Amino acid sequence: MNRKKHKTEKALIAYFDILGYQEIVKTNYVPESILIERIELITKQVHESRKFSNRVSKWKVYSFSDNFAIVINSIEAGLVLDLKELVSVLILIQYEFLAVYGFFIRGSITSGNVYVGNKFIYGEGLIKAYEIENSIAIYPRIVVDLDLINDCFQHIHRIISKSVSLNGKMYDPKDVKISNLFQFYTKLVIGFLYNEGRVDSKQIDELLKKYEDDDLITLHKDFDDQYYIDCFQSLLFYYRHLDLYDGGESMQSSRYFNFINDEEEDSILDQYVQLFLYNLTGYIITFGKNDKLLKKYLWVCHKANNTLNKIGYCNLISKSFIFEVCDLDLNCVRSDDDILNMFIRDLPE
C-alpha cells in the first residue's frame, strides 16, 4: 500500500482570536443567541476574505469557535505582495469586527513551515504564530513578526538590486523602510517594469492609480517596539473616498449614541466612528474596573485618537468623555501598572 507523503512548506500565517472571549461568554455580555449569530457571520466573512487576493488558490482559512488562521502557501516568489494583501485584508477585518460586531481581536502574522490540509493545519509556523499572539500581542492588535519583515527586505534586495526611475524620481531599494514597505515596494516594481520596457507611460499611470491607497497599508511601531497593523487606517480610507460610500443605504444606527452629529444625516464615516465608540464604551462600562482589561481599552483609545485627529474628530476620546459616557473617573484610578498609568496620563483631559 502506497502512503501519501506529507511534508510541510514555508507559508505566511495569520492567527487571531477574539480578545476577552471568555469574559464575554461567562458574563453573558452578548446574549448567547446573538453571540452565536455574530460568530457565524464573522466566520463567514473571514473565510470569504480570500476572494480579495489575486492568488485565491494559495489562501486557506481555518477556524473554530473564536480562533482563526489564514495561511498563504508558496510565498517565495511574491512574499511582499502576499504580505501586503494579507495586511490590507486584516485591517478591514479587524475594524469590522470592532465597529460592526463589537469584538476586539488580537493576533499575529509570521512565516514558517506548515502542512496545509483540507480541514486542518499543522506545523511549527502555526505554533510560532500562536506564541506571538498569546505572549507578545497583548493588546487588541495584530503583531507582525520582525523576522518576517526582515525576510521582506531580503526579498526586495534580491529581486531589485539597483535604483529605478519612475516619473522623474529615483527609487533606491536601500531606501525601503518598515514604515513605507508596501508603498515603496510598489513604486520599485512599477519603475523596474518601466525601465525594463515591460510597461509604457500610460500603463504606469493606470498602475499608480490602482495602487494609490498603498500608503494606508502600513506597519506601525508601538511603544514596546513591536510592529502591528493599525485597523483605524480603515477610517482614513473611508475619509479619502467618502464620495464612493456616501449616498448608500444607511446603517441601522438608532440604537447607537450619536456622538458626532445631531442635526445632519451621518456619513458612512460618521456611522463607522459611532459604531466603534458605542462598542468601545460598552466594554469600558462593563469591564473597566479591571485594570488589566482597562489597559487594553485605553490602548485602543490612544490609537483611535491618533487617526481620528487626522480626519477632524479632534481628541474625541478623552478622560471627560469616558467619565461622562462610561461613568469612570480615570483620574481616580490607582494602579501599580506603569503602562496603565502612562495610558491614563497621556489621554486628553
Coordinates of C-alpha atoms in Angstrom, one line a residue:
M1 CA 0.0 0.0 0.0
N2 CA 1.4 3.3 -1.0
R3 CA 1.1 6.1 1.5
K4 CA 0.8 9.7 0.6
K5 CA 3.9 11.5 1.6
H6 CA 3.1 14.6 3.7
K7 CA 5.5 17.4 4.1
T8 CA 5.5 21.0 5.4
E9 CA 6.2 24.0 3.3
K10 CA 7.0 27.6 4.1
A11 CA 3.9 29.8 4.3
L12 CA 2.6 33.1 5.6
I13 CA 0.4 32.5 8.7
A14 CA -2.0 35.0 10.3
Y15 CA -3.5 33.7 13.6
F16 CA -6.0 35.7 15.6
D17 CA -8.9 35.4 18.0
I18 CA -11.5 37.5 19.9
L19 CA -9.9 39.3 22.9
G20 CA -11.7 38.6 26.1
Y21 CA -13.9 35.9 24.6
Q22 CA -14.1 34.0 27.9
E23 CA -15.4 37.1 29.8
I24 CA -17.9 37.8 27.0
V25 CA -19.3 34.3 27.4
K26 CA -19.1 34.0 31.2
T27 CA -20.8 37.4 31.9
N28 CA -23.3 37.0 29.0
Y29 CA -22.1 40.4 27.9
V30 CA -23.5 39.4 24.5
P31 CA -26.6 37.2 24.8
E32 CA -25.8 33.7 23.7
S33 CA -28.1 33.6 20.7
I34 CA -26.7 36.9 19.4
L35 CA -23.2 35.8 20.1
I36 CA -23.6 32.6 18.1
E37 CA -25.1 34.6 15.3
R38 CA -22.2 37.0 15.2
I39 CA -19.6 34.2 15.4
E40 CA -21.3 32.6 12.4
L41 CA -21.3 35.9 10.5
I42 CA -17.7 36.8 11.2
T43 CA -16.6 33.2 10.4
K44 CA -18.2 33.5 7.0
Q45 CA -16.6 36.9 6.5
V46 CA -13.1 35.7 7.3
H47 CA -13.5 32.6 5.1
E48 CA -14.6 34.9 2.2
S49 CA -11.7 37.2 2.7
R50 CA -9.6 35.0 0.4
K51 CA -11.6 36.4 -2.6
F52 CA -9.8 39.7 -2.2
S53 CA -6.5 38.1 -3.1
N54 CA -5.0 37.8 -6.6
R55 CA -3.9 34.3 -5.6
V56 CA -7.0 32.8 -4.2
S57 CA -5.9 29.3 -4.7
K58 CA -2.9 29.9 -2.4
W59 CA -5.1 31.1 0.5
K60 CA -6.5 28.7 3.1
V61 CA -8.7 29.7 6.0
Y62 CA -9.3 27.7 9.2
S63 CA -11.5 28.4 12.2
F64 CA -13.0 27.0 15.3
S65 CA -15.0 28.9 17.9
D66 CA -13.3 32.4 18.1
N67 CA -10.0 31.3 16.6
F68 CA -9.0 31.9 13.0
A69 CA -5.9 31.2 10.9
I70 CA -5.2 32.4 7.3
V71 CA -2.4 30.6 5.5
I72 CA -0.8 31.6 2.2
N73 CA 1.5 29.0 0.8
S74 CA 4.1 29.0 -1.9
I75 CA 5.2 32.5 -1.0
E76 CA 8.8 32.6 -2.2
A77 CA 8.1 34.4 -5.5
G78 CA 5.7 37.0 -4.1
L79 CA 6.4 37.4 -0.4
V80 CA 6.0 41.2 -0.1
L81 CA 2.8 41.3 -2.3
D82 CA 1.3 38.4 -0.4
L83 CA 2.0 40.1 2.9
K84 CA 0.6 43.4 1.6
E85 CA -2.7 41.6 0.6
L86 CA -2.9 39.9 3.9
V87 CA -2.3 43.1 5.9
S88 CA -4.9 45.0 3.8
V89 CA -7.5 42.3 4.4
L90 CA -6.7 42.1 8.2
I91 CA -7.0 45.9 8.5
L92 CA -10.6 45.7 7.3
I93 CA -11.4 42.5 9.2
Q94 CA -10.1 44.0 12.4
Y95 CA -12.1 47.2 12.2
E96 CA -15.2 45.4 11.0
F97 CA -15.0 43.0 14.0
L98 CA -14.9 46.0 16.3
A99 CA -17.2 48.5 14.7
V100 CA -19.9 46.2 13.3
Y101 CA -19.8 43.1 15.6
G102 CA -18.4 44.6 18.8
F103 CA -15.3 42.4 19.1
F104 CA -11.7 43.3 19.7
I105 CA -9.3 40.9 18.1
R106 CA -5.6 40.1 18.8
G107 CA -3.3 38.2 16.7
S108 CA 0.0 37.8 14.7
I109 CA 1.4 37.4 11.3
T110 CA 4.6 35.3 10.8
S111 CA 6.1 32.8 8.4
G112 CA 7.1 29.2 8.9
N113 CA 6.8 25.7 7.8
V114 CA 3.3 24.2 7.9
Y115 CA 1.3 21.4 6.4
V116 CA -1.9 22.7 4.8
G117 CA -4.7 20.1 4.8
N118 CA -8.2 20.4 3.6
K119 CA -9.6 20.7 7.2
F120 CA -6.5 21.2 9.4
I121 CA -3.2 22.9 9.6
Y122 CA 0.0 21.5 11.2
G123 CA 3.5 22.8 11.8
E124 CA 5.9 25.0 13.7
G125 CA 4.8 28.0 11.8
L126 CA 1.3 27.8 13.4
I127 CA 2.9 27.3 16.8
K128 CA 5.1 30.4 16.3
A129 CA 2.0 32.4 15.2
Y130 CA 0.1 31.3 18.4
E131 CA 3.0 32.1 20.7
I132 CA 3.3 35.7 19.3
E133 CA -0.4 36.2 19.6
N134 CA -0.5 34.8 23.1
S135 CA 2.6 36.3 24.6
I136 CA 3.6 39.4 22.6
A137 CA 0.5 40.9 21.0
I138 CA -1.2 41.5 24.5
Y139 CA -3.3 44.4 23.3
P140 CA -6.1 44.4 20.6
R141 CA -3.6 44.4 17.8
I142 CA -2.1 42.1 15.2
V143 CA 1.7 42.0 15.6
V144 CA 3.9 41.3 12.6
D145 CA 6.9 39.1 13.3
L146 CA 10.2 41.1 12.8
D147 CA 11.8 38.1 11.3
L148 CA 9.2 38.2 8.6
I149 CA 9.8 41.9 8.0
N150 CA 13.5 41.2 7.6
D151 CA 12.7 38.5 5.1
C152 CA 10.7 41.1 3.1
F153 CA 13.7 43.3 2.9
Q154 CA 15.9 40.5 1.7
H155 CA 13.3 39.6 -0.9
I156 CA 13.3 43.1 -2.2
H157 CA 17.0 43.4 -2.5
R158 CA 17.2 40.0 -4.2
I159 CA 14.8 40.9 -7.0
I160 CA 15.6 44.6 -7.4
S161 CA 19.3 45.3 -6.8
K162 CA 19.6 48.8 -8.2
S163 CA 17.8 52.1 -8.3
V164 CA 14.9 52.6 -10.8
S165 CA 13.4 55.7 -12.3
L166 CA 9.7 56.5 -12.1
N167 CA 8.1 59.7 -13.3
G168 CA 11.4 61.6 -13.0
K169 CA 12.2 60.3 -9.5
M170 CA 14.7 57.7 -8.4
Y171 CA 13.8 54.9 -6.1
D172 CA 16.7 53.0 -4.4
P173 CA 15.9 49.6 -2.8
K174 CA 18.2 50.7 0.1
D175 CA 15.6 53.4 1.0
V176 CA 12.9 50.9 1.8
K177 CA 11.8 51.3 5.5
I178 CA 9.3 49.4 7.6
S179 CA 7.0 52.4 7.6
N180 CA 6.9 52.6 3.8
L181 CA 7.5 49.0 3.0
F182 CA 4.5 48.3 0.8
Q183 CA 4.1 51.7 -0.9
F184 CA 7.8 51.9 -1.7
Y185 CA 7.9 48.4 -3.0
T186 CA 5.0 49.1 -5.3
K187 CA 6.9 52.1 -6.8
L188 CA 10.1 50.0 -7.1
V189 CA 8.3 47.3 -9.0
I190 CA 6.4 49.7 -11.3
G191 CA 9.7 51.6 -12.0
F192 CA 11.5 48.3 -12.6
L193 CA 8.9 47.2 -15.1
Y194 CA 9.0 50.6 -16.9
N195 CA 12.8 50.6 -17.0
E196 CA 12.8 47.1 -18.5
G197 CA 10.3 48.2 -21.2
R198 CA 7.5 45.9 -19.9
V199 CA 5.0 48.8 -19.4
D200 CA 4.6 52.2 -21.1
S201 CA 3.8 55.6 -19.6
K202 CA 0.0 55.1 -19.9
Q203 CA 0.2 51.8 -18.1
I204 CA 2.3 53.4 -15.4
D205 CA -0.5 55.9 -14.7
E206 CA -3.0 53.1 -14.5
L207 CA -0.9 51.1 -12.1
L208 CA -0.2 54.1 -9.9
K209 CA -3.9 54.9 -9.8
K210 CA -4.7 51.2 -9.0
Y211 CA -2.3 51.3 -6.0
E212 CA -2.9 54.8 -4.8
D213 CA -4.0 53.7 -1.4
D214 CA -0.9 51.6 -0.6
D215 CA 0.2 54.4 1.7
L216 CA -2.7 53.3 4.0
I217 CA -1.3 49.8 4.2
T218 CA 1.4 50.4 6.7
L219 CA 3.1 48.7 9.7
H220 CA 3.3 50.9 12.8
K221 CA 5.9 50.7 15.6
D222 CA 4.3 50.6 19.0
F223 CA 5.6 51.9 22.4
D224 CA 7.1 48.4 23.1
D225 CA 8.9 48.3 19.8
Q226 CA 6.5 45.8 18.3
Y227 CA 5.2 46.3 14.7
Y228 CA 1.5 46.0 14.3
I229 CA -1.4 46.6 11.9
D230 CA -3.4 49.7 12.6
C231 CA -7.0 48.9 11.9
F232 CA -8.0 52.5 12.1
Q233 CA -6.4 53.0 8.7
S234 CA -9.8 51.9 7.5
L235 CA -11.2 55.2 8.6
L236 CA -8.6 57.1 6.6
F237 CA -9.7 55.0 3.6
Y238 CA -13.3 55.9 4.1
Y239 CA -12.4 59.6 4.6
R240 CA -10.4 59.6 1.4
H241 CA -13.2 58.1 -0.6
L242 CA -16.3 59.5 1.0
D243 CA -17.8 60.2 -2.4
L244 CA -17.8 56.5 -3.2
Y245 CA -19.6 55.5 0.0
D246 CA -22.0 58.3 0.9
G247 CA -25.5 58.2 -0.5
G248 CA -25.9 54.5 0.0
E249 CA -28.3 52.8 2.4
S250 CA -27.9 54.0 5.9
M251 CA -26.9 51.6 8.8
Q252 CA -29.4 51.0 11.5
S253 CA -27.8 53.4 13.9
S254 CA -30.8 54.3 16.1
R255 CA -29.5 52.0 18.9
Y256 CA -26.2 53.8 19.0
F257 CA -25.2 57.0 20.7
N258 CA -25.0 60.0 18.3
F259 CA -21.5 61.2 19.3
I260 CA -20.9 63.0 16.1
N261 CA -23.7 65.0 14.6
D262 CA -27.2 65.6 16.0
E263 CA -28.6 67.5 13.0
E264 CA -27.3 66.4 9.7
E265 CA -27.6 62.9 8.2
D266 CA -24.5 60.9 9.1
S267 CA -22.0 60.0 6.5
I268 CA -20.7 56.4 6.3
L269 CA -17.6 57.6 8.1
D270 CA -19.6 59.1 10.9
Q271 CA -21.5 55.9 11.3
Y272 CA -18.4 53.8 11.5
V273 CA -17.0 56.1 14.1
Q274 CA -20.2 56.0 16.1
L275 CA -20.4 52.2 16.0
F276 CA -16.8 51.9 17.2
L277 CA -17.4 54.4 20.1
Y278 CA -20.6 52.5 21.1
N279 CA -18.8 49.2 21.3
L280 CA -15.7 50.6 23.0
T281 CA -17.7 52.4 25.7
G282 CA -19.8 49.3 26.3
Y283 CA -16.7 47.4 27.1
I284 CA -15.3 50.1 29.4
I285 CA -18.6 50.4 31.3
T286 CA -18.8 46.6 31.8
F287 CA -15.1 45.7 32.4
G288 CA -13.4 49.0 33.0
K289 CA -13.0 48.3 36.8
N290 CA -10.5 45.6 35.9
D291 CA -7.1 47.2 35.5
K292 CA -5.8 44.5 33.1
L293 CA -8.7 45.0 30.8
L294 CA -8.9 48.8 31.2
K295 CA -5.2 49.0 30.0
K296 CA -6.2 47.3 26.7
Y297 CA -9.2 49.5 26.1
L298 CA -7.1 52.6 26.8
W299 CA -4.5 51.4 24.3
V300 CA -7.4 51.4 21.8
C301 CA -8.4 54.9 22.8
H302 CA -4.9 56.2 22.0
K303 CA -4.7 54.5 18.7
A304 CA -8.1 55.7 17.7
N305 CA -7.4 59.3 18.7
N306 CA -4.2 59.2 16.6
T307 CA -6.3 58.5 13.5
L308 CA -9.5 60.4 14.4
N309 CA -7.4 63.6 14.9
K310 CA -6.3 63.4 11.3
I311 CA -9.9 63.4 9.9
G312 CA -11.5 66.1 12.0
Y313 CA -12.6 64.3 15.2
C314 CA -10.0 66.0 17.4
N315 CA -9.4 64.4 20.8
L316 CA -12.7 62.7 20.6
I317 CA -11.9 60.1 23.3
S318 CA -10.8 62.0 26.4
K319 CA -10.9 61.5 30.1
S320 CA -14.0 63.7 30.3
F321 CA -15.7 61.6 27.5
I322 CA -15.0 58.4 29.4
F323 CA -16.3 59.9 32.7
E324 CA -19.5 61.3 31.1
V325 CA -20.3 58.2 28.9
C326 CA -18.8 55.4 31.0
D327 CA -19.1 56.9 34.5
L328 CA -15.5 56.1 35.1
D329 CA -13.1 58.7 36.5
L330 CA -9.7 57.8 35.2
N331 CA -8.1 60.4 37.5
C332 CA -9.2 58.3 40.4
V333 CA -7.7 55.1 39.2
R334 CA -4.8 53.9 41.4
S335 CA -2.6 51.2 40.0
D336 CA 0.9 49.8 40.2
D337 CA 0.9 49.2 36.5
D338 CA 3.2 51.7 34.9
I339 CA 1.8 51.2 31.4
L340 CA -1.8 51.7 32.5
N341 CA -0.7 54.9 34.3
M342 CA 1.0 56.1 31.2
F343 CA -2.1 55.5 29.1
I344 CA -4.2 57.4 31.6
R345 CA -1.7 60.3 31.9
D346 CA -1.4 60.7 28.1
L347 CA -5.2 60.7 27.4
P348 CA -6.6 64.2 26.7
E349 CA -8.5 65.8 29.6

